[in-house]
Each structure stands twice: as structure tokens, then as C-alpha cells.
Amino acid sequence: MMETEKGSIPTGAFRRKKGGTMENKTMNPRAIKVIGHRNPDTDSICAAVAYSNLKNILNPERPCKPCRAGLLNRETEFVLGYFKVPLPQLYTDVSPHIRDVDIRPAPGMDGEMSLRRAWMTMRDQELDTLCIVDEEQYLKGVITVKDVATANMDGMDPHSLEIAKTSYQNLIDILDGTVLVGDVTGKVVEGRIIIGSGSAEQIERSISPGDVVVVSNRAESQLAALEMDAGCIIVCASSKVSRTMQMLAEEKGCIVISTQNSTYVTGQMLSQAAPIRQYMTTGKLLTFTLHTPVEEATRVMASVRFRYFPVLDDDGRYIGVVSRRNLLNLHKKQLILVDHNEKSQAAEGIDEAEVLEIIDHHRIGTLETDGPVYFRNVPVGCTCTIVYQMYRENDVEISPTMAGLMLSAILSDTLMFRSPTCTLTDERAARKLAEIAGVDLEKYADTMFEHGGDVSGKTAAEVFNGDYKIFTSGDIRFGVGQGSYMTEKNRKAAQALVGPYLPQALEKQGLDYIFYMFTDVRNSSTELLMTGVGAEELIAKTFDTTIENGVAVLPGVVSRKKQMIPKLINALKQEQD
């Protein structure tokens, strides 16, 4: 997946109590990525932003950047907009991509480069493929050692330079020649290559106007070429050309070039002056982008005999080449996970990434790591409460912007302290953060929830994915989504969108059940929609309730983490025993 909406945190978002502000620097593309779960909620986004900045202050030598594993919901969009914080970078797939390998920065070549110069470049750079680009670095074609060798072996056609519209500058370059007469600027070969080694009469019979004639020091050969209106005379072995001959050449408009090479060597080399654009491959080029998965690149490389493959940037411009050897020097993406520790909730490719830390407040899930990691799991109502504690522990002062983000996350996750997951620690942190952010806690919470509950203009899929997670219990996989609403109008509108979409989502995701909570924040209750064979029976038994028109009314149930998931998992375990 492509990475979009790149952003960074404003300068001065944090500062130490004992010294200056933190500068906003462009992040290293291999910076540690701080990322929340799929279908991110406000806590996962704000925790990623706040914790990445804390890490950058504590250890600037190991830069971190906030990321997200999915699209934002409307509530989170409001929060970021309110506190003027750019969107974290999108990473739906953290498996290794071409940007994670050592790309060889081989320069792009001008299509007018001669075959000989191309071969010398390949030899000197130990590279068997050259990429030809235009002035804006867009890829035009590629040429390999095999192409150069083939062109050289097929270079017996005396018209080859004419056909290729070879510049005289290329002739001068490969022959290390000197122009004695004429101006070669912008001029191309317009005739055959003729070796003038016979008598003057033989030369005269073989030359046509515009031909390039290779001659020695014999004045009669030079004169014969001029009289037959040759386009260019190449005088070999550094032979002298008389002043009279030069004047005649100037009158005739004939270019005269001197080279120290013998007639034999010059004749052999001339075909190598042809521009590489004439022999490059232009159709069906095998290229990779920075976002090409390494797995896909490996499969492509194994199917062809090429050694090097061009890499293009986000704008389609050439930046270098990769080979099979480069793929061996793979740099796994380094991650810090916030607000989740279950594989089913993590970004795609988590098994191929290196997890360094986990900061979470949920149950211990199914995620495995290759080695020991820093794992901080605290039974509080919000990940940002933990991040707030870490600021305090490290004596780092919090700016109003970051305070506002962490406050928003706590209000969202605890439903403004109404959720049973909320602790005194959460509430104390939120009230302190509200002071730092300079907002009225209650008024701000009402505004935030109102924006978050507005589903106007959204599709069923967008509302469904606003806050949705997948869980596993034994062989059973099920999804639980939740929307929190301050008004009945918004809640009913969301139910009308999501209800008909649930069976479609169930089939698409291959799950056993999907449950969706539409939570009334003011009255601390939930209307639960469900789909899946036996879903209604399961909910009726688990919560001792009745189902009417596919809806279960659950008074006092507002927490997915504490009131919904544990009961569902216990019920599913009993069914599987």
C-alpha cells in the first residue's frame, strides 16, 4: 500500500523543563514507527503522536514518527483539526518494501550517450545495466551489457550511425578527436561510414554526399573525399592536414576531425559512437517503486535473468537500481505498538516487522515477538493515560497541543469518565491535561462527541470501520465495533447505515460473528446489532436479554473492553468446551 498524507508535529510541541524546545526535523525514512491498531480510534492516533514525540525528546538519535494503520474516524479528524496537528503517515502494511532495502543510487544516463561510453561506465561501476532518463529523471529505457555487445557485433552496417542520428560529438568523444574544421554543435551524421584506404579513384567511386570518410595522411585521399562532398573527413594517426586542404573543406562545409588512432582502430570504433537510445529496451520495463513489497520483487527477480531493476519514486522518477543481492540487506521496519497487542488488530505484515515496544491497556493478546521487548500494560481506561504518566516520570513538560491530544483520547476511551474501564488515574490525568490545554473539559467533550457522532455524508463501510476490532477465542473469530453518540439522532442514523452492512462485512472478512455497539453516552447504555449463525442466541444467553428486530438493548453496557469482550470470550469458551 502506498504511504499518504505525510505530516510532522509542529515545532515546539514539547519542551524539557531544563532546556530549549524540540525542533521539528524531517524524519529518517527508517525511523521507528509508532503505530496503533487497524481502524484507528482517537486513543490509538493520539497515543502514537504523543509517544513518538516523547521518544524523540528522550533520545533524538533514534528518531520516531507517528503512523496510523487505517483511515481516521470523524471524531479523530476533529481532534487533530482542533489542535492543528497533521495526520500521521498511513501504513496499512508494515511488511518490508523496496524502500527498506539498500537501493543502489546508480545515476540515470542521457540517451545520447555513446555505446562505448556506456560500456566504459558499466565496467567502471561494475554494473551490467544502465537506466536511461530524460531531463526530469523519468525513465525512458534500459540497456544491458548484452545489448551493448549485440549492437557492437551488429555494427557492420555502414548506415548504422546515420540511422541512429548519431551526433558528431559522440564521434569526437570516442575517438578522442579534435575538430580542425567546422562546427559540430547540434549536428548529426547524415551519411555512411567509408574507409578511404584505396586509391583516389576508388574513393571517389564509393563516396556519396554527406558520408563520413576515414582517411590517412594521403593528401589525394583527403582531396578525393572533399571533391565528392563528404560530410566529414576523419584524419587518422594525428596526420597533418594542410592549410590548403582545411580552407577547401571550409568552403565545402565539410567537417574535419583529427584522431591519433590508426585507420584500422578508428574503423572498428566508429560503430560504438551510436547513441544508446537506439538500442535500449523501452517496452514492458520491469520496474519497482518504493512501495513494492519485497516478496513481490523477489518473485519477479526469480522469473527473469536480469540482475538490476530500476526503482521509481512516488512521482515516477528514477532514483536507482536494486538487485537480488540488495534484497539480502533487508532492513525490517521497526515498530512501537500503542493501544493494541493482538495480531488480528495490527497492521498487515506485522510478522515481518521488528516490534521494539508495546504500550497498551488491553488484555494480553496473541502477538508474538522474536525477542524480548519493552511491554508496558496498565489497567487504565486509555493508552494516553499511560503516556501521560511516562511524561511525568521523565520530567518532560507537556505543551498545550500535546495535552489536548491526550485529553481527547482519555475522554473518548472513557466516554467522559462514564465507562467502567475509567479509573481515578484516568480522570485525574484528564483534568490536569485540560488545564494545560486551556479547554473547558465538559464543553470540549460535548463538542468532540457531537462531531464524532455525525455520520452525514459517510458510507456504511466508513461508519462501520470507524472503531472496529477483530478478536479470537479458540477457533472462533469475531469482530466487535463501537460508535459512541451524544444524540439519539446521530445514533439512529449510524444504526440505519451499519445494520444492513453487517452480513456483507461478515462474509468479506470470513468471521463467525460480528457485533456492533451503538452506545448512548449520556444515558450509559448500548443498542447492540449482530450477525452470524447463532449470534442472537449467543447474545441473549450471555447478557440475559431478549433480541427484538435484531437489536439487543444493554443498559449500563458502554465498554467494549471491560463489559463486552470478556463476556463474549467466556461464553464462546463454554460453547467450545
Coordinates of C-alpha atoms in Angstrom, one line a residue:
M1 CA 0.0 0.0 0.0
M2 CA 1.0 3.3 -0.8
E3 CA 2.0 5.8 2.1
T4 CA 0.0 9.1 2.0
E5 CA -0.7 12.3 3.9
K6 CA 2.7 12.7 5.3
G7 CA 3.0 15.0 8.3
S8 CA 5.1 16.0 11.2
I9 CA 4.4 17.5 14.6
P10 CA 4.7 21.3 14.9
T11 CA 8.0 22.7 16.3
G12 CA 7.8 23.3 20.0
A13 CA 5.1 20.8 20.6
F14 CA 7.2 19.6 23.6
R15 CA 10.0 21.1 25.6
R16 CA 12.1 20.0 28.6
K17 CA 11.8 21.7 31.8
K18 CA 15.5 22.2 31.9
G19 CA 16.3 23.4 28.4
G20 CA 15.1 24.5 24.9
T21 CA 12.5 23.4 22.5
M22 CA 12.4 20.3 20.4
E23 CA 13.0 21.1 16.7
N24 CA 10.7 19.6 14.1
K25 CA 13.1 17.7 11.8
T26 CA 12.4 15.7 8.7
M27 CA 12.2 12.1 9.8
N28 CA 14.6 9.4 8.6
P29 CA 12.6 7.1 6.3
R30 CA 13.8 4.2 8.5
A31 CA 12.7 6.0 11.7
I32 CA 10.9 3.8 14.3
K33 CA 7.2 3.8 13.5
V34 CA 4.9 4.4 16.4
I35 CA 1.6 2.9 15.3
G36 CA -1.9 1.9 16.7
H37 CA -4.3 -0.7 15.6
R38 CA -6.3 -1.1 12.3
N39 CA -9.4 1.1 12.1
P40 CA -7.8 3.5 14.5
D41 CA -9.7 5.4 17.2
T42 CA -8.8 8.6 18.8
D43 CA -6.7 6.9 21.5
S44 CA -4.5 5.0 19.0
I45 CA -3.8 8.1 16.9
C46 CA -3.2 10.5 19.8
A47 CA -1.0 7.9 21.7
A48 CA 1.1 7.4 18.5
V49 CA 1.6 11.1 18.2
A50 CA 2.3 11.8 21.8
Y51 CA 4.6 8.9 22.5
S52 CA 6.7 9.4 19.3
N53 CA 7.4 12.9 20.4
L54 CA 8.3 11.8 23.9
K55 CA 10.7 9.3 22.4
N56 CA 12.2 11.9 20.2
I57 CA 12.9 14.2 23.1
L58 CA 14.4 11.5 25.3
N59 CA 16.6 10.1 22.5
P60 CA 16.9 12.3 19.4
E61 CA 19.5 9.8 18.0
R62 CA 16.8 7.2 17.4
P63 CA 14.0 9.2 15.7
C64 CA 10.4 8.0 15.9
K65 CA 7.4 9.1 13.8
P66 CA 3.7 8.7 14.4
C67 CA 1.8 6.4 12.0
R68 CA -1.6 5.0 11.5
A69 CA -2.9 1.7 10.3
G70 CA -6.1 2.9 8.7
L71 CA -8.4 5.8 7.9
L72 CA -9.4 8.2 10.6
N73 CA -12.9 8.4 12.1
R74 CA -14.7 11.7 12.2
E75 CA -14.0 12.2 15.9
T76 CA -10.3 11.9 15.5
E77 CA -10.3 14.2 12.4
F78 CA -12.0 16.8 14.6
V79 CA -9.4 16.4 17.4
L80 CA -6.4 16.7 15.0
G81 CA -8.0 19.7 13.3
Y82 CA -8.9 21.4 16.6
F83 CA -5.3 21.2 17.9
K84 CA -3.8 21.8 14.4
V85 CA -1.8 18.5 14.2
P86 CA -1.1 17.0 10.8
L87 CA -2.3 13.5 10.0
P88 CA 0.2 10.7 10.9
Q89 CA 1.6 8.8 8.0
L90 CA -0.5 5.9 6.7
Y91 CA 0.9 2.4 6.9
T92 CA -1.6 -0.3 6.2
D93 CA 1.2 -2.8 5.6
V94 CA 4.4 -2.9 7.6
S95 CA 6.0 -5.9 5.7
P96 CA 9.3 -5.0 4.1
H97 CA 9.1 -3.0 0.8
I98 CA 11.8 -1.8 -1.6
R99 CA 12.3 1.3 0.4
D100 CA 13.6 -0.9 3.2
V101 CA 16.5 -2.3 1.2
D102 CA 19.7 -0.6 0.1
I103 CA 18.9 0.9 -3.2
R104 CA 22.0 1.5 -5.3
P105 CA 22.0 5.1 -6.4
A106 CA 23.2 4.5 -10.0
P107 CA 22.8 7.7 -11.9
G108 CA 20.4 7.9 -14.9
M109 CA 22.0 8.2 -18.3
D110 CA 21.4 10.5 -21.2
G111 CA 20.0 8.6 -24.2
E112 CA 22.6 10.4 -26.4
M113 CA 25.5 8.6 -24.6
S114 CA 27.6 6.5 -27.0
L115 CA 27.7 2.7 -26.8
R116 CA 31.4 2.9 -26.0
R117 CA 30.9 5.4 -23.2
A118 CA 28.0 3.2 -21.8
W119 CA 30.3 0.1 -21.8
M120 CA 33.1 2.1 -20.0
T121 CA 30.6 3.2 -17.4
M122 CA 29.4 -0.3 -16.8
R123 CA 32.9 -1.5 -16.5
D124 CA 34.0 1.2 -14.1
Q125 CA 30.8 1.0 -11.9
E126 CA 30.7 -2.8 -12.1
L127 CA 27.1 -2.6 -13.3
D128 CA 25.6 -4.5 -16.2
T129 CA 22.5 -2.4 -16.6
L130 CA 22.2 1.4 -17.2
C131 CA 18.9 3.3 -16.9
I132 CA 18.2 6.0 -19.5
V133 CA 16.2 9.0 -18.3
D134 CA 15.0 12.4 -19.6
E135 CA 15.9 15.8 -18.2
E136 CA 13.3 15.3 -15.4
Q137 CA 14.6 11.9 -14.4
Y138 CA 11.6 10.0 -15.9
L139 CA 12.7 6.5 -17.1
K140 CA 12.9 6.1 -20.9
G141 CA 14.5 2.7 -21.1
V142 CA 17.3 0.4 -20.0
I143 CA 20.4 -1.0 -21.7
T144 CA 22.4 -4.0 -20.6
V145 CA 25.9 -5.3 -21.3
K146 CA 24.3 -7.9 -23.6
D147 CA 22.6 -5.1 -25.6
V148 CA 25.9 -3.2 -26.0
A149 CA 27.7 -6.4 -27.1
T150 CA 24.9 -7.2 -29.6
A151 CA 25.0 -3.7 -31.0
N152 CA 28.7 -3.9 -31.4
M153 CA 28.6 -7.2 -33.2
D154 CA 25.8 -6.0 -35.5
G155 CA 27.6 -2.7 -36.2
M156 CA 28.8 -3.7 -39.7
D157 CA 26.1 -1.7 -41.4
P158 CA 27.8 1.4 -42.9
H159 CA 24.5 3.3 -42.4
S160 CA 24.2 2.5 -38.6
L161 CA 25.3 5.9 -37.4
E162 CA 23.1 7.6 -40.0
I163 CA 20.1 5.5 -38.9
A164 CA 20.7 6.3 -35.3
K165 CA 21.1 10.0 -36.0
T166 CA 24.4 9.9 -34.1
S167 CA 25.8 13.3 -33.0
Y168 CA 29.3 14.3 -34.2
Q169 CA 30.0 15.0 -30.6
N170 CA 29.8 11.2 -30.0
L171 CA 32.4 10.6 -32.7
I172 CA 34.8 13.1 -31.2
D173 CA 34.3 11.6 -27.7
I174 CA 35.0 8.0 -28.6
L175 CA 37.9 8.9 -30.9
D176 CA 39.3 11.4 -28.5
G177 CA 39.4 13.6 -31.6
T178 CA 40.0 17.3 -32.4
V179 CA 37.9 19.3 -34.7
L180 CA 40.1 21.0 -37.3
V181 CA 37.4 22.4 -39.5
G182 CA 33.7 23.1 -38.9
D183 CA 31.2 23.5 -36.0
V184 CA 29.8 20.2 -34.8
T185 CA 27.3 21.7 -32.3
G186 CA 23.9 20.0 -32.8
K187 CA 25.0 18.2 -36.0
V188 CA 24.4 14.5 -36.6
V189 CA 25.8 12.0 -39.1
E190 CA 23.8 12.1 -42.3
G191 CA 25.7 9.5 -44.4
R192 CA 27.5 6.2 -44.5
I193 CA 30.9 5.3 -42.9
I194 CA 33.5 4.9 -45.6
I195 CA 37.1 3.7 -45.1
G196 CA 39.2 5.6 -47.6
S197 CA 42.1 3.1 -47.9
G198 CA 42.2 2.6 -51.6
S199 CA 43.3 4.8 -54.5
A200 CA 41.8 8.3 -55.1
E201 CA 39.7 6.9 -57.9
Q202 CA 38.3 4.1 -55.8
I203 CA 37.5 6.6 -53.0
E204 CA 35.7 8.8 -55.5
R205 CA 33.6 5.9 -56.7
S206 CA 32.5 4.8 -53.3
I207 CA 31.6 8.2 -51.7
S208 CA 28.2 9.9 -51.7
P209 CA 27.5 13.4 -50.4
G210 CA 27.3 13.6 -46.6
D211 CA 29.3 10.4 -46.0
V212 CA 31.9 10.2 -43.1
V213 CA 35.2 9.2 -44.7
V214 CA 38.1 7.7 -42.7
V215 CA 41.4 8.6 -44.3
S216 CA 45.1 8.6 -43.5
N217 CA 47.8 11.2 -44.3
R218 CA 47.5 10.8 -48.1
A219 CA 46.6 14.2 -49.5
E220 CA 45.0 12.7 -52.6
S221 CA 42.6 10.6 -50.5
Q222 CA 41.6 13.7 -48.5
L223 CA 41.1 15.7 -51.7
A224 CA 39.1 13.0 -53.3
A225 CA 36.7 12.9 -50.3
L226 CA 36.3 16.7 -50.4
E227 CA 35.6 16.7 -54.1
M228 CA 32.8 14.1 -53.6
D229 CA 31.2 16.3 -51.0
A230 CA 31.9 14.2 -48.0
G231 CA 30.1 15.4 -44.9
C232 CA 33.1 14.7 -42.6
I233 CA 36.7 13.6 -43.0
I234 CA 38.3 11.8 -40.1
V235 CA 42.1 12.0 -40.5
C236 CA 43.9 9.2 -38.5
A237 CA 47.3 8.8 -36.8
S238 CA 47.4 12.5 -36.0
S239 CA 48.3 13.2 -39.6
K240 CA 48.7 16.8 -40.7
V241 CA 46.1 18.4 -42.8
S242 CA 47.5 21.2 -45.0
R243 CA 46.2 24.7 -44.7
T244 CA 45.0 24.5 -48.3
M245 CA 43.0 21.3 -47.6
Q246 CA 41.5 22.9 -44.5
M247 CA 40.4 26.0 -46.5
L248 CA 38.9 23.8 -49.2
A249 CA 37.0 21.8 -46.5
E250 CA 35.7 25.0 -45.0
E251 CA 34.4 26.1 -48.4
K252 CA 32.7 22.8 -49.0
G253 CA 31.1 22.8 -45.5
C254 CA 32.9 19.6 -44.6
I255 CA 33.9 18.8 -41.0
V256 CA 37.5 17.7 -40.5
I257 CA 38.3 15.7 -37.4
S258 CA 41.8 14.6 -36.4
T259 CA 42.5 11.5 -34.2
Q260 CA 45.6 9.8 -33.0
N261 CA 44.1 6.3 -33.6
S262 CA 45.1 4.3 -36.7
T263 CA 42.7 3.9 -39.6
Y264 CA 42.0 0.3 -38.5
V265 CA 41.2 1.2 -34.9
T266 CA 39.1 4.2 -36.0
G267 CA 37.1 2.0 -38.3
Q268 CA 36.5 -0.5 -35.6
M269 CA 35.4 2.1 -33.1
L270 CA 33.1 4.2 -35.2
S271 CA 30.0 2.0 -34.8
Q272 CA 30.4 2.4 -31.0
A273 CA 29.5 6.1 -31.4
A274 CA 25.9 5.3 -31.9
P275 CA 23.6 6.6 -29.0
I276 CA 22.3 4.1 -26.6
R277 CA 18.7 5.2 -27.1
Q278 CA 18.9 3.4 -30.4
Y279 CA 19.5 0.0 -28.6
M280 CA 17.8 0.5 -25.3
T281 CA 14.7 -1.6 -24.2
T282 CA 11.7 0.6 -23.9
G283 CA 8.6 -1.6 -23.8
K284 CA 7.3 -3.6 -20.7
L285 CA 10.1 -2.4 -18.5
L286 CA 10.4 -4.3 -15.2
T287 CA 10.5 -1.6 -12.6
F288 CA 9.8 -1.4 -8.8
T289 CA 8.5 1.5 -6.7
L290 CA 9.5 2.3 -3.2
H291 CA 6.2 0.6 -2.1
T292 CA 6.7 -2.6 -4.0
P293 CA 6.7 -5.5 -1.4
V294 CA 10.0 -7.3 -1.2
E295 CA 8.1 -10.6 -1.6
E296 CA 6.7 -9.5 -4.9
A297 CA 10.1 -8.1 -6.0
T298 CA 11.8 -11.4 -5.1
R299 CA 9.2 -13.3 -7.2
V300 CA 9.7 -11.0 -10.2
M301 CA 13.5 -11.3 -10.0
A302 CA 13.3 -15.1 -9.9
S303 CA 11.3 -15.1 -13.2
V304 CA 13.8 -13.2 -15.4
R305 CA 17.5 -13.2 -16.0
F306 CA 18.1 -9.5 -15.4
R307 CA 20.4 -8.6 -12.5
Y308 CA 19.4 -5.0 -11.8
F309 CA 16.0 -3.4 -11.8
P310 CA 15.1 0.3 -11.9
V311 CA 13.4 1.9 -8.8
L312 CA 11.0 4.8 -9.2
D313 CA 9.9 7.3 -6.5
D314 CA 6.4 8.4 -5.6
D315 CA 6.3 10.7 -8.6
G316 CA 7.5 8.0 -11.1
R317 CA 11.1 9.4 -11.3
Y318 CA 14.1 7.2 -11.4
I319 CA 16.2 7.0 -8.2
G320 CA 18.4 3.9 -8.5
V321 CA 18.5 0.2 -9.0
V322 CA 18.2 -2.9 -6.9
S323 CA 19.4 -6.5 -7.4
R324 CA 18.9 -9.8 -5.6
R325 CA 21.9 -9.0 -3.5
N326 CA 20.3 -5.8 -2.3
L327 CA 17.3 -7.8 -1.0
L328 CA 19.7 -9.7 1.3
N329 CA 20.4 -6.4 3.1
L330 CA 16.8 -6.0 4.2
H331 CA 16.0 -3.5 6.9
K332 CA 12.9 -4.7 8.7
K333 CA 10.5 -1.9 9.8
Q334 CA 11.0 -1.2 13.5
L335 CA 7.7 -0.6 15.3
I336 CA 6.4 0.6 18.6
L337 CA 2.8 -0.6 19.1
V338 CA 0.3 1.5 21.0
D339 CA -3.2 0.7 22.1
H340 CA -3.1 -2.9 20.9
N341 CA -1.1 -6.1 21.3
E342 CA -3.2 -8.6 19.3
K343 CA -2.0 -9.8 15.9
S344 CA -5.5 -9.6 14.4
Q345 CA -5.6 -5.9 15.2
A346 CA -2.1 -5.0 14.0
A347 CA -1.2 -3.7 10.6
E348 CA -0.7 -6.2 7.8
G349 CA 2.8 -7.7 7.7
I350 CA 3.4 -7.5 11.4
D351 CA 5.2 -10.9 11.4
E352 CA 7.8 -9.4 9.0
A353 CA 8.5 -6.3 11.2
E354 CA 10.5 -5.9 14.3
V355 CA 8.5 -4.9 17.3
L356 CA 10.5 -2.9 19.9
E357 CA 7.9 -1.8 22.4
I358 CA 4.2 -2.2 23.3
I359 CA 2.3 0.4 25.2
D360 CA -1.3 -0.8 25.9
H361 CA -4.2 -1.0 28.3
H362 CA -6.0 -4.1 26.9
R363 CA -5.8 -7.8 27.7
I364 CA -2.7 -9.7 26.7
G365 CA -3.4 -10.9 23.2
T366 CA -1.9 -13.2 20.6
L367 CA 1.0 -11.2 19.3
E368 CA 4.4 -12.9 19.4
T369 CA 7.8 -11.2 19.1
D370 CA 11.2 -12.6 18.0
G371 CA 12.9 -11.3 21.2
P372 CA 12.2 -9.5 24.4
V373 CA 10.5 -6.1 24.1
Y374 CA 9.6 -3.3 26.5
F375 CA 6.0 -4.1 27.3
R376 CA 4.0 -1.6 29.4
N377 CA 0.5 -2.8 30.1
V378 CA -1.5 -0.9 32.7
P379 CA -5.2 -1.5 33.7
V380 CA -6.4 2.0 33.0
G381 CA -9.1 3.3 30.7
C382 CA -6.8 4.8 28.0
T383 CA -3.4 4.4 26.5
C384 CA -2.8 8.1 26.6
T385 CA -3.1 7.9 30.4
I386 CA 0.0 5.7 30.4
V387 CA 1.8 8.0 28.0
Y388 CA 0.9 11.0 30.3
Q389 CA 2.5 9.0 33.2
M390 CA 5.6 8.5 31.2
Y391 CA 6.0 12.2 30.6
R392 CA 5.7 12.8 34.3
E393 CA 8.2 10.1 35.1
N394 CA 10.7 11.5 32.6
D395 CA 10.2 15.1 33.8
V396 CA 9.2 16.3 30.4
E397 CA 6.8 19.3 30.2
I398 CA 3.7 18.9 28.0
S399 CA 2.7 21.6 25.6
P400 CA -1.0 22.7 25.2
T401 CA -1.1 20.9 21.8
M402 CA 0.0 17.5 23.2
A403 CA -2.1 17.9 26.3
G404 CA -5.1 18.5 24.1
L405 CA -4.4 15.3 22.2
M406 CA -4.0 13.1 25.2
L407 CA -7.1 14.7 26.9
S408 CA -9.2 13.9 23.8
A409 CA -8.1 10.3 23.9
I410 CA -9.0 9.8 27.5
L411 CA -12.4 11.4 27.1
S412 CA -13.0 9.2 24.1
D413 CA -11.9 5.9 25.6
T414 CA -13.7 6.5 29.0
L415 CA -16.8 8.1 27.5
M416 CA -16.1 11.2 29.6
F417 CA -15.5 9.1 32.7
R418 CA -18.8 7.1 32.3
S419 CA -17.1 3.8 31.2
P420 CA -16.5 1.1 33.8
T421 CA -12.9 1.0 32.4
C422 CA -12.3 4.5 33.7
T423 CA -10.1 4.8 36.8
L424 CA -9.3 7.7 39.1
T425 CA -5.9 7.8 37.4
D426 CA -7.6 8.5 34.0
E427 CA -9.9 11.2 35.4
R428 CA -7.0 12.9 37.3
A429 CA -4.8 12.9 34.2
A430 CA -7.6 14.3 32.0
R431 CA -8.4 17.1 34.3
K432 CA -4.7 18.1 34.6
L433 CA -4.4 17.9 30.8
A434 CA -7.4 20.1 30.3
E435 CA -5.7 22.8 32.4
I436 CA -2.6 22.6 30.3
A437 CA -4.6 22.6 27.0
G438 CA -6.6 25.5 28.2
V439 CA -10.0 24.0 27.4
D440 CA -13.2 23.6 29.4
L441 CA -13.4 19.8 29.8
E442 CA -17.1 19.3 29.7
K443 CA -17.8 21.7 26.8
Y444 CA -14.9 20.3 24.8
A445 CA -16.1 16.7 25.4
D446 CA -19.6 17.5 24.2
T447 CA -18.3 19.2 21.0
M448 CA -15.9 16.3 20.3
F449 CA -18.6 13.6 20.7
E450 CA -21.0 15.6 18.6
H451 CA -18.5 15.8 15.7
G452 CA -17.6 12.2 16.1
G453 CA -21.2 11.0 16.0
D454 CA -22.1 12.9 12.8
V455 CA -22.4 10.3 10.0
S456 CA -23.8 12.6 7.4
G457 CA -22.1 12.1 4.0
K458 CA -20.5 8.8 5.1
T459 CA -20.9 5.3 3.7
A460 CA -21.9 2.3 5.7
A461 CA -18.3 0.9 5.4
E462 CA -16.8 4.2 6.7
V463 CA -19.0 4.2 9.7
F464 CA -18.5 0.5 10.3
N465 CA -14.7 0.8 10.2
G466 CA -14.7 3.9 12.5
D467 CA -13.8 1.8 15.6
Y468 CA -13.8 -1.9 14.8
K469 CA -11.6 -4.7 16.0
I470 CA -11.3 -8.4 15.4
F471 CA -10.8 -10.9 18.3
T472 CA -10.1 -14.6 18.6
S473 CA -11.3 -17.2 21.1
G474 CA -10.1 -20.7 20.3
D475 CA -11.3 -21.5 16.8
I476 CA -13.8 -18.6 16.8
R477 CA -13.0 -15.3 15.1
F478 CA -15.4 -12.4 15.7
G479 CA -15.5 -8.7 15.2
V480 CA -16.7 -6.0 17.6
G481 CA -17.3 -2.4 16.6
Q482 CA -18.4 0.5 18.6
G483 CA -19.8 4.0 18.0
S484 CA -20.4 6.5 20.8
Y485 CA -23.1 9.1 20.4
M486 CA -24.3 12.1 22.4
T487 CA -27.6 12.4 20.5
E488 CA -30.2 9.9 19.6
K489 CA -30.4 11.4 16.1
N490 CA -26.8 10.6 15.3
R491 CA -27.0 7.1 16.9
K492 CA -30.1 6.1 14.9
A493 CA -28.6 7.4 11.7
A494 CA -25.5 5.3 12.3
Q495 CA -27.6 2.2 13.0
A496 CA -29.5 2.6 9.8
L497 CA -26.3 2.7 7.8
V498 CA -24.4 -0.1 9.6
G499 CA -27.2 -2.6 10.2
P500 CA -27.7 -3.7 6.6
Y501 CA -23.9 -3.7 6.0
L502 CA -23.1 -6.3 8.7
P503 CA -23.8 -9.5 6.7
Q504 CA -21.7 -8.2 3.9
A505 CA -18.8 -7.4 6.2
L506 CA -19.1 -10.9 7.8
E507 CA -18.8 -12.6 4.5
K508 CA -16.0 -10.4 3.3
Q509 CA -13.9 -10.9 6.4
G510 CA -14.6 -14.6 6.8
L511 CA -15.7 -14.3 10.5
D512 CA -18.0 -16.3 12.6
Y513 CA -19.8 -13.3 14.2
I514 CA -19.9 -9.5 14.1
F515 CA -21.3 -7.4 16.9
Y516 CA -21.7 -3.7 16.7
M517 CA -22.3 -1.4 19.8
F518 CA -24.2 1.8 19.4
T519 CA -23.5 3.5 22.7
D520 CA -25.6 6.2 24.2
V521 CA -23.0 8.2 26.1
R522 CA -25.5 10.4 28.1
N523 CA -27.7 7.6 29.3
S524 CA -24.9 5.0 29.6
S525 CA -26.5 2.2 27.5
T526 CA -25.9 0.4 24.3
E527 CA -28.0 -1.0 21.5
L528 CA -26.2 -4.0 20.0
L529 CA -26.6 -5.2 16.4
M530 CA -25.3 -8.6 15.4
T531 CA -24.8 -11.0 12.5
G532 CA -23.6 -14.6 12.2
V533 CA -25.2 -18.1 12.7
G534 CA -26.3 -18.3 16.3
A535 CA -25.3 -14.7 17.1
E536 CA -28.7 -13.7 18.6
E537 CA -28.8 -16.8 20.8
L538 CA -25.3 -16.2 22.0
I539 CA -26.1 -12.6 23.0
A540 CA -29.4 -13.5 24.6
K541 CA -27.7 -16.1 26.7
T542 CA -24.6 -14.1 27.5
F543 CA -26.4 -10.9 28.6
D544 CA -29.7 -12.4 29.8
T545 CA -31.7 -10.3 27.4
T546 CA -34.1 -10.6 24.6
I547 CA -33.5 -9.7 20.9
E548 CA -36.1 -7.6 19.1
N549 CA -35.7 -6.9 15.4
G550 CA -32.1 -7.9 15.5
V551 CA -31.3 -5.4 18.3
A552 CA -30.3 -6.1 22.0
V553 CA -30.7 -3.2 24.4
L554 CA -28.0 -3.4 27.1
P555 CA -28.5 -0.9 29.9
G556 CA -25.3 0.1 31.6
V557 CA -23.1 -1.5 29.0
V558 CA -20.7 1.1 27.5
S559 CA -17.3 -0.6 27.4
R560 CA -16.2 -2.9 24.7
K561 CA -13.1 -3.9 26.5
K562 CA -14.5 -4.5 30.0
Q563 CA -18.2 -5.3 29.5
M564 CA -18.4 -6.8 26.1
I565 CA -15.3 -8.7 25.1
P566 CA -14.7 -10.7 28.4
K567 CA -18.3 -11.9 28.5
L568 CA -18.3 -12.9 24.8
I569 CA -15.0 -14.8 25.2
N570 CA -16.2 -16.7 28.3
A571 CA -19.4 -17.6 26.5
L572 CA -17.5 -18.8 23.4
K573 CA -15.1 -20.9 25.6
Q574 CA -18.1 -22.6 27.2
E575 CA -19.6 -23.5 23.9
Q576 CA -16.3 -24.9 22.6
D577 CA -15.6 -27.0 25.7

